[in-house]
Amino acid sequence: MRRLFWVGVGVAAGVTLARKATETARQATPAGLASNVGEAIRELAGAVGAFGADVRAGMNEREQELSDMVQQRSGVSTRQGRAPAGSATAGGRYAAARPHARRARRAEG
């Protein structure tokens, strides 16, 4: 009975080691390496996208807080006449440059 138990343990260990060796050998091939690199790049891209979404959400939240604070302290609504966030006229690539240009003109005038 003992011998049968140890033969079973040996067979299980042998099968496990053979599977691990086969998987390690597959990962060492060029296709296996490319697969690992591809998975890493997909994971990194997903993390960067999630970070960008978190930053945008935080920026929108902070902008709303600041707008509310300005309106509360001065009574001036900073949201009037603005396009809704995410529309083509609300932002875009050069949206951050426009407020600086207005400030510069006010400082000169």
PDB file of N, CA and C in Angstrom:
ATOM      1  N   MET A   1       0.813  -1.180   0.000  1.00  0.00           N
ATOM      2  CA  MET A   1       0.000   0.000   0.000  1.00  0.00           C
ATOM      3  C   MET A   1       0.869   1.261   0.000  1.00  0.00           C
ATOM      4  N   ARG A   2       1.963   1.222   0.779  1.00  0.00           N
ATOM      5  CA  ARG A   2       2.860   2.375   0.811  1.00  0.00           C
ATOM      6  C   ARG A   2       3.504   2.605  -0.546  1.00  0.00           C
ATOM      7  N   ARG A   3       3.900   1.522  -1.159  1.00  0.00           N
ATOM      8  CA  ARG A   3       4.557   1.657  -2.462  1.00  0.00           C
ATOM      9  C   ARG A   3       3.612   2.268  -3.493  1.00  0.00           C
ATOM     10  N   LEU A   4       2.372   1.854  -3.468  1.00  0.00           N
ATOM     11  CA  LEU A   4       1.393   2.392  -4.397  1.00  0.00           C
ATOM     12  C   LEU A   4       1.189   3.897  -4.164  1.00  0.00           C
ATOM     13  N   PHE A   5       1.165   4.323  -2.903  1.00  0.00           N
ATOM     14  CA  PHE A   5       1.045   5.738  -2.564  1.00  0.00           C
ATOM     15  C   PHE A   5       2.218   6.529  -3.132  1.00  0.00           C
ATOM     16  N   TRP A   6       3.439   6.037  -2.919  1.00  0.00           N
ATOM     17  CA  TRP A   6       4.624   6.771  -3.384  1.00  0.00           C
ATOM     18  C   TRP A   6       4.737   6.756  -4.911  1.00  0.00           C
ATOM     19  N   VAL A   7       4.264   5.682  -5.534  1.00  0.00           N
ATOM     20  CA  VAL A   7       4.241   5.669  -7.006  1.00  0.00           C
ATOM     21  C   VAL A   7       3.270   6.750  -7.503  1.00  0.00           C
ATOM     22  N   GLY A   8       2.139   6.870  -6.857  1.00  0.00           N
ATOM     23  CA  GLY A   8       1.158   7.907  -7.228  1.00  0.00           C
ATOM     24  C   GLY A   8       1.727   9.310  -7.035  1.00  0.00           C
ATOM     25  N   VAL A   9       2.417   9.538  -5.916  1.00  0.00           N
ATOM     26  CA  VAL A   9       3.039  10.843  -5.666  1.00  0.00           C
ATOM     27  C   VAL A   9       4.095  11.123  -6.733  1.00  0.00           C
ATOM     28  N   GLY A  10       4.872  10.124  -7.078  1.00  0.00           N
ATOM     29  CA  GLY A  10       5.905  10.292  -8.101  1.00  0.00           C
ATOM     30  C   GLY A  10       5.318  10.614  -9.461  1.00  0.00           C
ATOM     31  N   VAL A  11       4.227   9.929  -9.829  1.00  0.00           N
ATOM     32  CA  VAL A  11       3.573  10.187 -11.115  1.00  0.00           C
ATOM     33  C   VAL A  11       3.013  11.607 -11.136  1.00  0.00           C
ATOM     34  N   ALA A  12       2.375  12.036 -10.056  1.00  0.00           N
ATOM     35  CA  ALA A  12       1.809  13.389  -9.991  1.00  0.00           C
ATOM     36  C   ALA A  12       2.909  14.441 -10.094  1.00  0.00           C
ATOM     37  N   ALA A  13       4.012  14.222  -9.384  1.00  0.00           N
ATOM     38  CA  ALA A  13       5.129  15.167  -9.446  1.00  0.00           C
ATOM     39  C   ALA A  13       5.730  15.195 -10.848  1.00  0.00           C
ATOM     40  N   GLY A  14       5.851  14.042 -11.474  1.00  0.00           N
ATOM     41  CA  GLY A  14       6.399  13.975 -12.824  1.00  0.00           C
ATOM     42  C   GLY A  14       5.528  14.710 -13.830  1.00  0.00           C
ATOM     43  N   VAL A  15       4.225  14.538 -13.742  1.00  0.00           N
ATOM     44  CA  VAL A  15       3.308  15.225 -14.654  1.00  0.00           C
ATOM     45  C   VAL A  15       3.383  16.734 -14.437  1.00  0.00           C
ATOM     46  N   THR A  16       3.419  17.151 -13.181  1.00  0.00           N
ATOM     47  CA  THR A  16       3.497  18.583 -12.873  1.00  0.00           C
ATOM     48  C   THR A  16       4.788  19.182 -13.406  1.00  0.00           C
ATOM     49  N   LEU A  17       5.898  18.527 -13.178  1.00  0.00           N
ATOM     50  CA  LEU A  17       7.186  19.033 -13.670  1.00  0.00           C
ATOM     51  C   LEU A  17       7.240  19.059 -15.188  1.00  0.00           C
ATOM     52  N   ALA A  18       6.676  18.045 -15.833  1.00  0.00           N
ATOM     53  CA  ALA A  18       6.668  18.013 -17.296  1.00  0.00           C
ATOM     54  C   ALA A  18       5.841  19.175 -17.854  1.00  0.00           C
ATOM     55  N   ARG A  19       4.711  19.478 -17.252  1.00  0.00           N
ATOM     56  CA  ARG A  19       3.892  20.597 -17.711  1.00  0.00           C
ATOM     57  C   ARG A  19       4.607  21.934 -17.505  1.00  0.00           C
ATOM     58  N   LYS A  20       5.250  22.092 -16.357  1.00  0.00           N
ATOM     59  CA  LYS A  20       6.000  23.329 -16.087  1.00  0.00           C
ATOM     60  C   LYS A  20       7.141  23.493 -17.086  1.00  0.00           C
ATOM     61  N   ALA A  21       7.844  22.407 -17.376  1.00  0.00           N
ATOM     62  CA  ALA A  21       8.963  22.474 -18.315  1.00  0.00           C
ATOM     63  C   ALA A  21       8.472  22.826 -19.719  1.00  0.00           C
ATOM     64  N   THR A  22       7.352  22.249 -20.128  1.00  0.00           N
ATOM     65  CA  THR A  22       6.793  22.546 -21.449  1.00  0.00           C
ATOM     66  C   THR A  22       6.384  24.017 -21.540  1.00  0.00           C
ATOM     67  N   GLU A  23       5.750  24.533 -20.506  1.00  0.00           N
ATOM     68  CA  GLU A  23       5.329  25.937 -20.497  1.00  0.00           C
ATOM     69  C   GLU A  23       6.535  26.872 -20.500  1.00  0.00           C
ATOM     70  N   THR A  24       7.553  26.557 -19.739  1.00  0.00           N
ATOM     71  CA  THR A  24       8.767  27.375 -19.713  1.00  0.00           C
ATOM     72  C   THR A  24       9.451  27.362 -21.069  1.00  0.00           C
ATOM     73  N   ALA A  25       9.497  26.213 -21.702  1.00  0.00           N
ATOM     74  CA  ALA A  25      10.115  26.114 -23.031  1.00  0.00           C
ATOM     75  C   ALA A  25       9.302  26.919 -24.063  1.00  0.00           C
ATOM     76  N   ARG A  26       7.978  26.894 -23.957  1.00  0.00           N
ATOM     77  CA  ARG A  26       7.147  27.668 -24.878  1.00  0.00           C
ATOM     78  C   ARG A  26       7.364  29.161 -24.694  1.00  0.00           C
ATOM     79  N   GLN A  27       7.509  29.606 -23.462  1.00  0.00           N
ATOM     80  CA  GLN A  27       7.724  31.030 -23.198  1.00  0.00           C
ATOM     81  C   GLN A  27       9.096  31.494 -23.672  1.00  0.00           C
ATOM     82  N   ALA A  28      10.046  30.594 -23.806  1.00  0.00           N
ATOM     83  CA  ALA A  28      11.390  30.959 -24.249  1.00  0.00           C
ATOM     84  C   ALA A  28      11.478  31.090 -25.769  1.00  0.00           C
ATOM     85  N   THR A  29      10.465  30.651 -26.484  1.00  0.00           N
ATOM     86  CA  THR A  29      10.474  30.771 -27.945  1.00  0.00           C
ATOM     87  C   THR A  29      10.146  32.212 -28.336  1.00  0.00           C
ATOM     88  N   PRO A  30      10.484  32.623 -29.547  1.00  0.00           N
ATOM     89  CA  PRO A  30      10.164  33.985 -29.984  1.00  0.00           C
ATOM     90  C   PRO A  30       8.660  34.295 -29.913  1.00  0.00           C
ATOM     91  N   ALA A  31       7.825  33.346 -30.254  1.00  0.00           N
ATOM     92  CA  ALA A  31       6.380  33.567 -30.189  1.00  0.00           C
ATOM     93  C   ALA A  31       5.925  33.767 -28.741  1.00  0.00           C
ATOM     94  N   GLY A  32       6.493  33.006 -27.847  1.00  0.00           N
ATOM     95  CA  GLY A  32       6.152  33.145 -26.425  1.00  0.00           C
ATOM     96  C   GLY A  32       6.601  34.485 -25.867  1.00  0.00           C
ATOM     97  N   LEU A  33       7.800  34.913 -26.252  1.00  0.00           N
ATOM     98  CA  LEU A  33       8.297  36.214 -25.802  1.00  0.00           C
ATOM     99  C   LEU A  33       7.439  37.343 -26.364  1.00  0.00           C
ATOM    100  N   ALA A  34       7.065  37.239 -27.634  1.00  0.00           N
ATOM    101  CA  ALA A  34       6.217  38.260 -28.249  1.00  0.00           C
ATOM    102  C   ALA A  34       4.857  38.324 -27.553  1.00  0.00           C
ATOM    103  N   SER A  35       4.340  37.188 -27.184  1.00  0.00           N
ATOM    104  CA  SER A  35       3.067  37.148 -26.476  1.00  0.00           C
ATOM    105  C   SER A  35       3.175  37.853 -25.129  1.00  0.00           C
ATOM    106  N   ASN A  36       4.265  37.598 -24.409  1.00  0.00           N
ATOM    107  CA  ASN A  36       4.461  38.242 -23.109  1.00  0.00           C
ATOM    108  C   ASN A  36       4.603  39.754 -23.256  1.00  0.00           C
ATOM    109  N   VAL A  37       5.353  40.189 -24.262  1.00  0.00           N
ATOM    110  CA  VAL A  37       5.535  41.627 -24.486  1.00  0.00           C
ATOM    111  C   VAL A  37       4.209  42.262 -24.884  1.00  0.00           C
ATOM    112  N   GLY A  38       3.461  41.595 -25.741  1.00  0.00           N
ATOM    113  CA  GLY A  38       2.158  42.117 -26.157  1.00  0.00           C
ATOM    114  C   GLY A  38       1.209  42.285 -24.983  1.00  0.00           C
ATOM    115  N   GLU A  39       1.180  41.300 -24.099  1.00  0.00           N
ATOM    116  CA  GLU A  39       0.320  41.388 -22.918  1.00  0.00           C
ATOM    117  C   GLU A  39       0.762  42.532 -22.017  1.00  0.00           C
ATOM    118  N   ALA A  40       2.065  42.712 -21.853  1.00  0.00           N
ATOM    119  CA  ALA A  40       2.568  43.790 -21.013  1.00  0.00           C
ATOM    120  C   ALA A  40       2.205  45.160 -21.594  1.00  0.00           C
ATOM    121  N   ILE A  41       2.301  45.290 -22.901  1.00  0.00           N
ATOM    122  CA  ILE A  41       1.963  46.569 -23.539  1.00  0.00           C
ATOM    123  C   ILE A  41       0.470  46.849 -23.416  1.00  0.00           C
ATOM    124  N   ARG A  42      -0.368  45.833 -23.596  1.00  0.00           N
ATOM    125  CA  ARG A  42      -1.815  46.025 -23.429  1.00  0.00           C
ATOM    126  C   ARG A  42      -2.142  46.449 -22.003  1.00  0.00           C
ATOM    127  N   GLU A  43      -1.492  45.821 -21.045  1.00  0.00           N
ATOM    128  CA  GLU A  43      -1.727  46.170 -19.640  1.00  0.00           C
ATOM    129  C   GLU A  43      -1.292  47.602 -19.352  1.00  0.00           C
ATOM    130  N   LEU A  44      -0.137  47.994 -19.881  1.00  0.00           N
ATOM    131  CA  LEU A  44       0.356  49.360 -19.697  1.00  0.00           C
ATOM    132  C   LEU A  44      -0.576  50.370 -20.348  1.00  0.00           C
ATOM    133  N   ALA A  45      -1.042  50.080 -21.547  1.00  0.00           N
ATOM    134  CA  ALA A  45      -1.965  50.992 -22.241  1.00  0.00           C
ATOM    135  C   ALA A  45      -3.259  51.153 -21.457  1.00  0.00           C
ATOM    136  N   GLY A  46      -3.749  50.075 -20.901  1.00  0.00           N
ATOM    137  CA  GLY A  46      -4.962  50.156 -20.083  1.00  0.00           C
ATOM    138  C   GLY A  46      -4.748  50.997 -18.836  1.00  0.00           C
ATOM    139  N   ALA A  47      -3.583  50.849 -18.213  1.00  0.00           N
ATOM    140  CA  ALA A  47      -3.286  51.629 -17.015  1.00  0.00           C
ATOM    141  C   ALA A  47      -3.151  53.113 -17.352  1.00  0.00           C
ATOM    142  N   VAL A  48      -2.504  53.421 -18.469  1.00  0.00           N
ATOM    143  CA  VAL A  48      -2.354  54.823 -18.884  1.00  0.00           C
ATOM    144  C   VAL A  48      -3.728  55.422 -19.194  1.00  0.00           C
ATOM    145  N   GLY A  49      -4.570  54.677 -19.886  1.00  0.00           N
ATOM    146  CA  GLY A  49      -5.917  55.162 -20.188  1.00  0.00           C
ATOM    147  C   GLY A  49      -6.733  55.411 -18.930  1.00  0.00           C
ATOM    148  N   ALA A  50      -6.644  54.507 -17.976  1.00  0.00           N
ATOM    149  CA  ALA A  50      -7.374  54.678 -16.716  1.00  0.00           C
ATOM    150  C   ALA A  50      -6.847  55.885 -15.946  1.00  0.00           C
ATOM    151  N   PHE A  51      -5.530  56.082 -15.957  1.00  0.00           N
ATOM    152  CA  PHE A  51      -4.939  57.239 -15.285  1.00  0.00           C
ATOM    153  C   PHE A  51      -5.433  58.524 -15.930  1.00  0.00           C
ATOM    154  N   GLY A  52      -5.449  58.568 -17.262  1.00  0.00           N
ATOM    155  CA  GLY A  52      -5.935  59.756 -17.962  1.00  0.00           C
ATOM    156  C   GLY A  52      -7.387  60.049 -17.630  1.00  0.00           C
ATOM    157  N   ALA A  53      -8.206  59.019 -17.567  1.00  0.00           N
ATOM    158  CA  ALA A  53      -9.620  59.208 -17.226  1.00  0.00           C
ATOM    159  C   ALA A  53      -9.762  59.736 -15.800  1.00  0.00           C
ATOM    160  N   ASP A  54      -8.961  59.223 -14.875  1.00  0.00           N
ATOM    161  CA  ASP A  54      -8.998  59.703 -13.500  1.00  0.00           C
ATOM    162  C   ASP A  54      -8.570  61.161 -13.413  1.00  0.00           C
ATOM    163  N   VAL A  55      -7.540  61.524 -14.169  1.00  0.00           N
ATOM    164  CA  VAL A  55      -7.070  62.913 -14.164  1.00  0.00           C
ATOM    165  C   VAL A  55      -8.155  63.836 -14.720  1.00  0.00           C
ATOM    166  N   ARG A  56      -8.770  63.455 -15.835  1.00  0.00           N
ATOM    167  CA  ARG A  56      -9.835  64.280 -16.418  1.00  0.00           C
ATOM    168  C   ARG A  56     -11.003  64.437 -15.451  1.00  0.00           C
ATOM    169  N   ALA A  57     -11.384  63.349 -14.799  1.00  0.00           N
ATOM    170  CA  ALA A  57     -12.488  63.419 -13.839  1.00  0.00           C
ATOM    171  C   ALA A  57     -12.128  64.338 -12.676  1.00  0.00           C
ATOM    172  N   GLY A  58     -10.906  64.243 -12.192  1.00  0.00           N
ATOM    173  CA  GLY A  58     -10.469  65.121 -11.107  1.00  0.00           C
ATOM    174  C   GLY A  58     -10.421  66.575 -11.525  1.00  0.00           C
ATOM    175  N   MET A  59      -9.971  66.830 -12.755  1.00  0.00           N
ATOM    176  CA  MET A  59      -9.926  68.205 -13.265  1.00  0.00           C
ATOM    177  C   MET A  59     -11.340  68.780 -13.357  1.00  0.00           C
ATOM    178  N   ASN A  60     -12.275  68.003 -13.878  1.00  0.00           N
ATOM    179  CA  ASN A  60     -13.657  68.470 -13.998  1.00  0.00           C
ATOM    180  C   ASN A  60     -14.268  68.742 -12.621  1.00  0.00           C
ATOM    181  N   GLU A  61     -13.978  67.855 -11.684  1.00  0.00           N
ATOM    182  CA  GLU A  61     -14.501  68.031 -10.334  1.00  0.00           C
ATOM    183  C   GLU A  61     -13.921  69.291  -9.692  1.00  0.00           C
ATOM    184  N   ARG A  62     -12.629  69.491  -9.835  1.00  0.00           N
ATOM    185  CA  ARG A  62     -11.982  70.671  -9.253  1.00  0.00           C
ATOM    186  C   ARG A  62     -12.469  71.949  -9.935  1.00  0.00           C
ATOM    187  N   GLU A  63     -12.674  71.909 -11.243  1.00  0.00           N
ATOM    188  CA  GLU A  63     -13.189  73.078 -11.950  1.00  0.00           C
ATOM    189  C   GLU A  63     -14.575  73.434 -11.448  1.00  0.00           C
ATOM    190  N   GLN A  64     -15.397  72.423 -11.208  1.00  0.00           N
ATOM    191  CA  GLN A  64     -16.739  72.676 -10.676  1.00  0.00           C
ATOM    192  C   GLN A  64     -16.647  73.280  -9.279  1.00  0.00           C
ATOM    193  N   GLU A  65     -15.760  72.753  -8.426  1.00  0.00           N
ATOM    194  CA  GLU A  65     -15.585  73.305  -7.078  1.00  0.00           C
ATOM    195  C   GLU A  65     -15.160  74.769  -7.137  1.00  0.00           C
ATOM    196  N   LEU A  66     -14.204  75.067  -8.009  1.00  0.00           N
ATOM    197  CA  LEU A  66     -13.736  76.442  -8.132  1.00  0.00           C
ATOM    198  C   LEU A  66     -14.817  77.358  -8.673  1.00  0.00           C
ATOM    199  N   SER A  67     -15.586  76.890  -9.653  1.00  0.00           N
ATOM    200  CA  SER A  67     -16.676  77.689 -10.199  1.00  0.00           C
ATOM    201  C   SER A  67     -17.722  77.978  -9.120  1.00  0.00           C
ATOM    202  N   ASP A  68     -18.047  76.963  -8.340  1.00  0.00           N
ATOM    203  CA  ASP A  68     -19.005  77.156  -7.256  1.00  0.00           C
ATOM    204  C   ASP A  68     -18.482  78.153  -6.234  1.00  0.00           C
ATOM    205  N   MET A  69     -17.195  78.078  -5.920  1.00  0.00           N
ATOM    206  CA  MET A  69     -16.594  78.988  -4.951  1.00  0.00           C
ATOM    207  C   MET A  69     -16.619  80.429  -5.468  1.00  0.00           C
ATOM    208  N   VAL A  70     -16.293  80.616  -6.741  1.00  0.00           N
ATOM    209  CA  VAL A  70     -16.321  81.954  -7.329  1.00  0.00           C
ATOM    210  C   VAL A  70     -17.737  82.502  -7.309  1.00  0.00           C
ATOM    211  N   GLN A  71     -18.694  81.671  -7.692  1.00  0.00           N
ATOM    212  CA  GLN A  71     -20.086  82.111  -7.712  1.00  0.00           C
ATOM    213  C   GLN A  71     -20.569  82.440  -6.303  1.00  0.00           C
ATOM    214  N   GLN A  72     -20.171  81.655  -5.322  1.00  0.00           N
ATOM    215  CA  GLN A  72     -20.603  81.869  -3.950  1.00  0.00           C
ATOM    216  C   GLN A  72     -20.017  83.161  -3.386  1.00  0.00           C
ATOM    217  N   ARG A  73     -18.736  83.413  -3.669  1.00  0.00           N
ATOM    218  CA  ARG A  73     -18.080  84.585  -3.095  1.00  0.00           C
ATOM    219  C   ARG A  73     -18.380  85.877  -3.855  1.00  0.00           C
ATOM    220  N   SER A  74     -18.542  85.805  -5.166  1.00  0.00           N
ATOM    221  CA  SER A  74     -18.709  87.030  -5.938  1.00  0.00           C
ATOM    222  C   SER A  74     -20.104  87.180  -6.538  1.00  0.00           C
ATOM    223  N   GLY A  75     -20.838  86.108  -6.593  1.00  0.00           N
ATOM    224  CA  GLY A  75     -22.158  86.159  -7.198  1.00  0.00           C
ATOM    225  C   GLY A  75     -22.123  86.097  -8.718  1.00  0.00           C
ATOM    226  N   VAL A  76     -20.945  85.928  -9.292  1.00  0.00           N
ATOM    227  CA  VAL A  76     -20.789  85.859 -10.743  1.00  0.00           C
ATOM    228  C   VAL A  76     -20.738  84.393 -11.153  1.00  0.00           C
ATOM    229  N   SER A  77     -21.599  84.046 -12.105  1.00  0.00           N
ATOM    230  CA  SER A  77     -21.599  82.673 -12.592  1.00  0.00           C
ATOM    231  C   SER A  77     -20.507  82.511 -13.637  1.00  0.00           C
ATOM    232  N   THR A  78     -19.620  81.571 -13.429  1.00  0.00           N
ATOM    233  CA  THR A  78     -18.532  81.337 -14.378  1.00  0.00           C
ATOM    234  C   THR A  78     -18.929  80.342 -15.455  1.00  0.00           C
ATOM    235  N   ARG A  79     -20.111  79.764 -15.371  1.00  0.00           N
ATOM    236  CA  ARG A  79     -20.560  78.755 -16.323  1.00  0.00           C
ATOM    237  C   ARG A  79     -21.446  79.329 -17.418  1.00  0.00           C
ATOM    238  N   GLN A  80     -21.831  80.587 -17.381  1.00  0.00           N
ATOM    239  CA  GLN A  80     -22.726  81.151 -18.384  1.00  0.00           C
ATOM    240  C   GLN A  80     -22.032  81.243 -19.730  1.00  0.00           C
ATOM    241  N   GLY A  81     -22.749  80.877 -20.774  1.00  0.00           N
ATOM    242  CA  GLY A  81     -22.235  81.011 -22.120  1.00  0.00           C
ATOM    243  C   GLY A  81     -21.207  79.976 -22.513  1.00  0.00           C
ATOM    244  N   ARG A  82     -20.939  79.052 -21.658  1.00  0.00           N
ATOM    245  CA  ARG A  82     -19.962  78.010 -21.984  1.00  0.00           C
ATOM    246  C   ARG A  82     -20.671  76.818 -22.579  1.00  0.00           C
ATOM    247  N   ALA A  83     -19.989  76.174 -23.489  1.00  0.00           N
ATOM    248  CA  ALA A  83     -20.530  74.937 -24.060  1.00  0.00           C
ATOM    249  C   ALA A  83     -20.356  73.829 -23.041  1.00  0.00           C
ATOM    250  N   PRO A  84     -21.210  72.839 -23.067  1.00  0.00           N
ATOM    251  CA  PRO A  84     -21.077  71.728 -22.129  1.00  0.00           C
ATOM    252  C   PRO A  84     -19.744  71.024 -22.312  1.00  0.00           C
ATOM    253  N   ALA A  85     -19.234  70.504 -21.209  1.00  0.00           N
ATOM    254  CA  ALA A  85     -17.954  69.801 -21.254  1.00  0.00           C
ATOM    255  C   ALA A  85     -18.054  68.629 -22.209  1.00  0.00           C
ATOM    256  N   GLY A  86     -17.020  68.442 -23.002  1.00  0.00           N
ATOM    257  CA  GLY A  86     -16.984  67.338 -23.938  1.00  0.00           C
ATOM    258  C   GLY A  86     -17.473  67.711 -25.317  1.00  0.00           C
ATOM    259  N   SER A  87     -18.069  68.913 -25.486  1.00  0.00           N
ATOM    260  CA  SER A  87     -18.503  69.304 -26.824  1.00  0.00           C
ATOM    261  C   SER A  87     -17.310  69.843 -27.600  1.00  0.00           C
ATOM    262  N   ALA A  88     -17.492  70.002 -28.890  1.00  0.00           N
ATOM    263  CA  ALA A  88     -16.390  70.413 -29.756  1.00  0.00           C
ATOM    264  C   ALA A  88     -15.918  71.825 -29.441  1.00  0.00           C
ATOM    265  N   THR A  89     -16.817  72.700 -28.992  1.00  0.00           N
ATOM    266  CA  THR A  89     -16.422  74.082 -28.724  1.00  0.00           C
ATOM    267  C   THR A  89     -15.978  74.298 -27.292  1.00  0.00           C
ATOM    268  N   ALA A  90     -16.195  73.333 -26.418  1.00  0.00           N
ATOM    269  CA  ALA A  90     -15.859  73.526 -25.009  1.00  0.00           C
ATOM    270  C   ALA A  90     -14.374  73.391 -24.743  1.00  0.00           C
ATOM    271  N   GLY A  91     -13.692  72.590 -25.492  1.00  0.00           N
ATOM    272  CA  GLY A  91     -12.310  72.342 -25.156  1.00  0.00           C
ATOM    273  C   GLY A  91     -11.511  72.093 -26.386  1.00  0.00           C
ATOM    274  N   GLY A  92     -10.865  70.995 -26.380  1.00  0.00           N
ATOM    275  CA  GLY A  92     -10.063  70.648 -27.527  1.00  0.00           C
ATOM    276  C   GLY A  92      -8.589  70.802 -27.218  1.00  0.00           C
ATOM    277  N   ARG A  93      -7.819  70.647 -28.240  1.00  0.00           N
ATOM    278  CA  ARG A  93      -6.371  70.626 -28.077  1.00  0.00           C
ATOM    279  C   ARG A  93      -5.833  71.958 -27.568  1.00  0.00           C
ATOM    280  N   TYR A  94      -6.385  73.071 -28.036  1.00  0.00           N
ATOM    281  CA  TYR A  94      -5.818  74.377 -27.702  1.00  0.00           C
ATOM    282  C   TYR A  94      -6.667  75.149 -26.696  1.00  0.00           C
ATOM    283  N   ALA A  95      -7.541  74.457 -25.994  1.00  0.00           N
ATOM    284  CA  ALA A  95      -8.434  75.128 -25.057  1.00  0.00           C
ATOM    285  C   ALA A  95      -7.663  75.799 -23.929  1.00  0.00           C
ATOM    286  N   ALA A  96      -6.580  75.217 -23.474  1.00  0.00           N
ATOM    287  CA  ALA A  96      -5.828  75.783 -22.366  1.00  0.00           C
ATOM    288  C   ALA A  96      -5.109  77.061 -22.777  1.00  0.00           C
ATOM    289  N   ALA A  97      -4.829  77.240 -24.049  1.00  0.00           N
ATOM    290  CA  ALA A  97      -4.106  78.418 -24.497  1.00  0.00           C
ATOM    291  C   ALA A  97      -4.995  79.651 -24.533  1.00  0.00           C
ATOM    292  N   ARG A  98      -6.272  79.503 -24.734  1.00  0.00           N
ATOM    293  CA  ARG A  98      -7.168  80.655 -24.866  1.00  0.00           C
ATOM    294  C   ARG A  98      -7.264  81.497 -23.599  1.00  0.00           C
ATOM    295  N   PRO A  99      -7.445  80.931 -22.400  1.00  0.00           N
ATOM    296  CA  PRO A  99      -7.540  81.788 -21.215  1.00  0.00           C
ATOM    297  C   PRO A  99      -6.271  82.612 -20.979  1.00  0.00           C
ATOM    298  N   HIS A 100      -5.119  82.062 -21.293  1.00  0.00           N
ATOM    299  CA  HIS A 100      -3.868  82.793 -21.092  1.00  0.00           C
ATOM    300  C   HIS A 100      -3.821  84.002 -22.019  1.00  0.00           C
ATOM    301  N   ALA A 101      -4.315  83.841 -23.234  1.00  0.00           N
ATOM    302  CA  ALA A 101      -4.315  84.950 -24.178  1.00  0.00           C
ATOM    303  C   ALA A 101      -5.233  86.063 -23.673  1.00  0.00           C
ATOM    304  N   ARG A 102      -6.378  85.725 -23.095  1.00  0.00           N
ATOM    305  CA  ARG A 102      -7.286  86.736 -22.557  1.00  0.00           C
ATOM    306  C   ARG A 102      -6.635  87.474 -21.397  1.00  0.00           C
ATOM    307  N   ARG A 103      -5.964  86.752 -20.531  1.00  0.00           N
ATOM    308  CA  ARG A 103      -5.290  87.395 -19.400  1.00  0.00           C
ATOM    309  C   ARG A 103      -4.230  88.358 -19.886  1.00  0.00           C
ATOM    310  N   ALA A 104      -3.490  87.961 -20.899  1.00  0.00           N
ATOM    311  CA  ALA A 104      -2.429  88.817 -21.409  1.00  0.00           C
ATOM    312  C   ALA A 104      -3.012  90.093 -21.989  1.00  0.00           C
ATOM    313  N   ARG A 105      -4.126  90.011 -22.686  1.00  0.00           N
ATOM    314  CA  ARG A 105      -4.747  91.207 -23.254  1.00  0.00           C
ATOM    315  C   ARG A 105      -5.262  92.127 -22.147  1.00  0.00           C
ATOM    316  N   ARG A 106      -5.842  91.556 -21.103  1.00  0.00           N
ATOM    317  CA  ARG A 106      -6.340  92.376 -20.008  1.00  0.00           C
ATOM    318  C   ARG A 106      -5.208  93.084 -19.294  1.00  0.00           C
ATOM    319  N   ALA A 107      -4.081  92.422 -19.139  1.00  0.00           N
ATOM    320  CA  ALA A 107      -2.943  93.016 -18.451  1.00  0.00           C
ATOM    321  C   ALA A 107      -2.371  94.178 -19.253  1.00  0.00           C
ATOM    322  N   GLU A 108      -2.416  94.089 -20.587  1.00  0.00           N
ATOM    323  CA  GLU A 108      -1.886  95.157 -21.428  1.00  0.00           C
ATOM    324  C   GLU A 108      -2.845  96.333 -21.448  1.00  0.00           C
ATOM    325  N   GLY A 109      -4.127  96.082 -21.415  1.00  0.00           N
ATOM    326  CA  GLY A 109      -5.137  97.117 -21.608  1.00  0.00           C
ATOM    327  C   GLY A 109      -5.516  97.819 -20.390  1.00  0.00           C
TER     328      GLY A 109
END
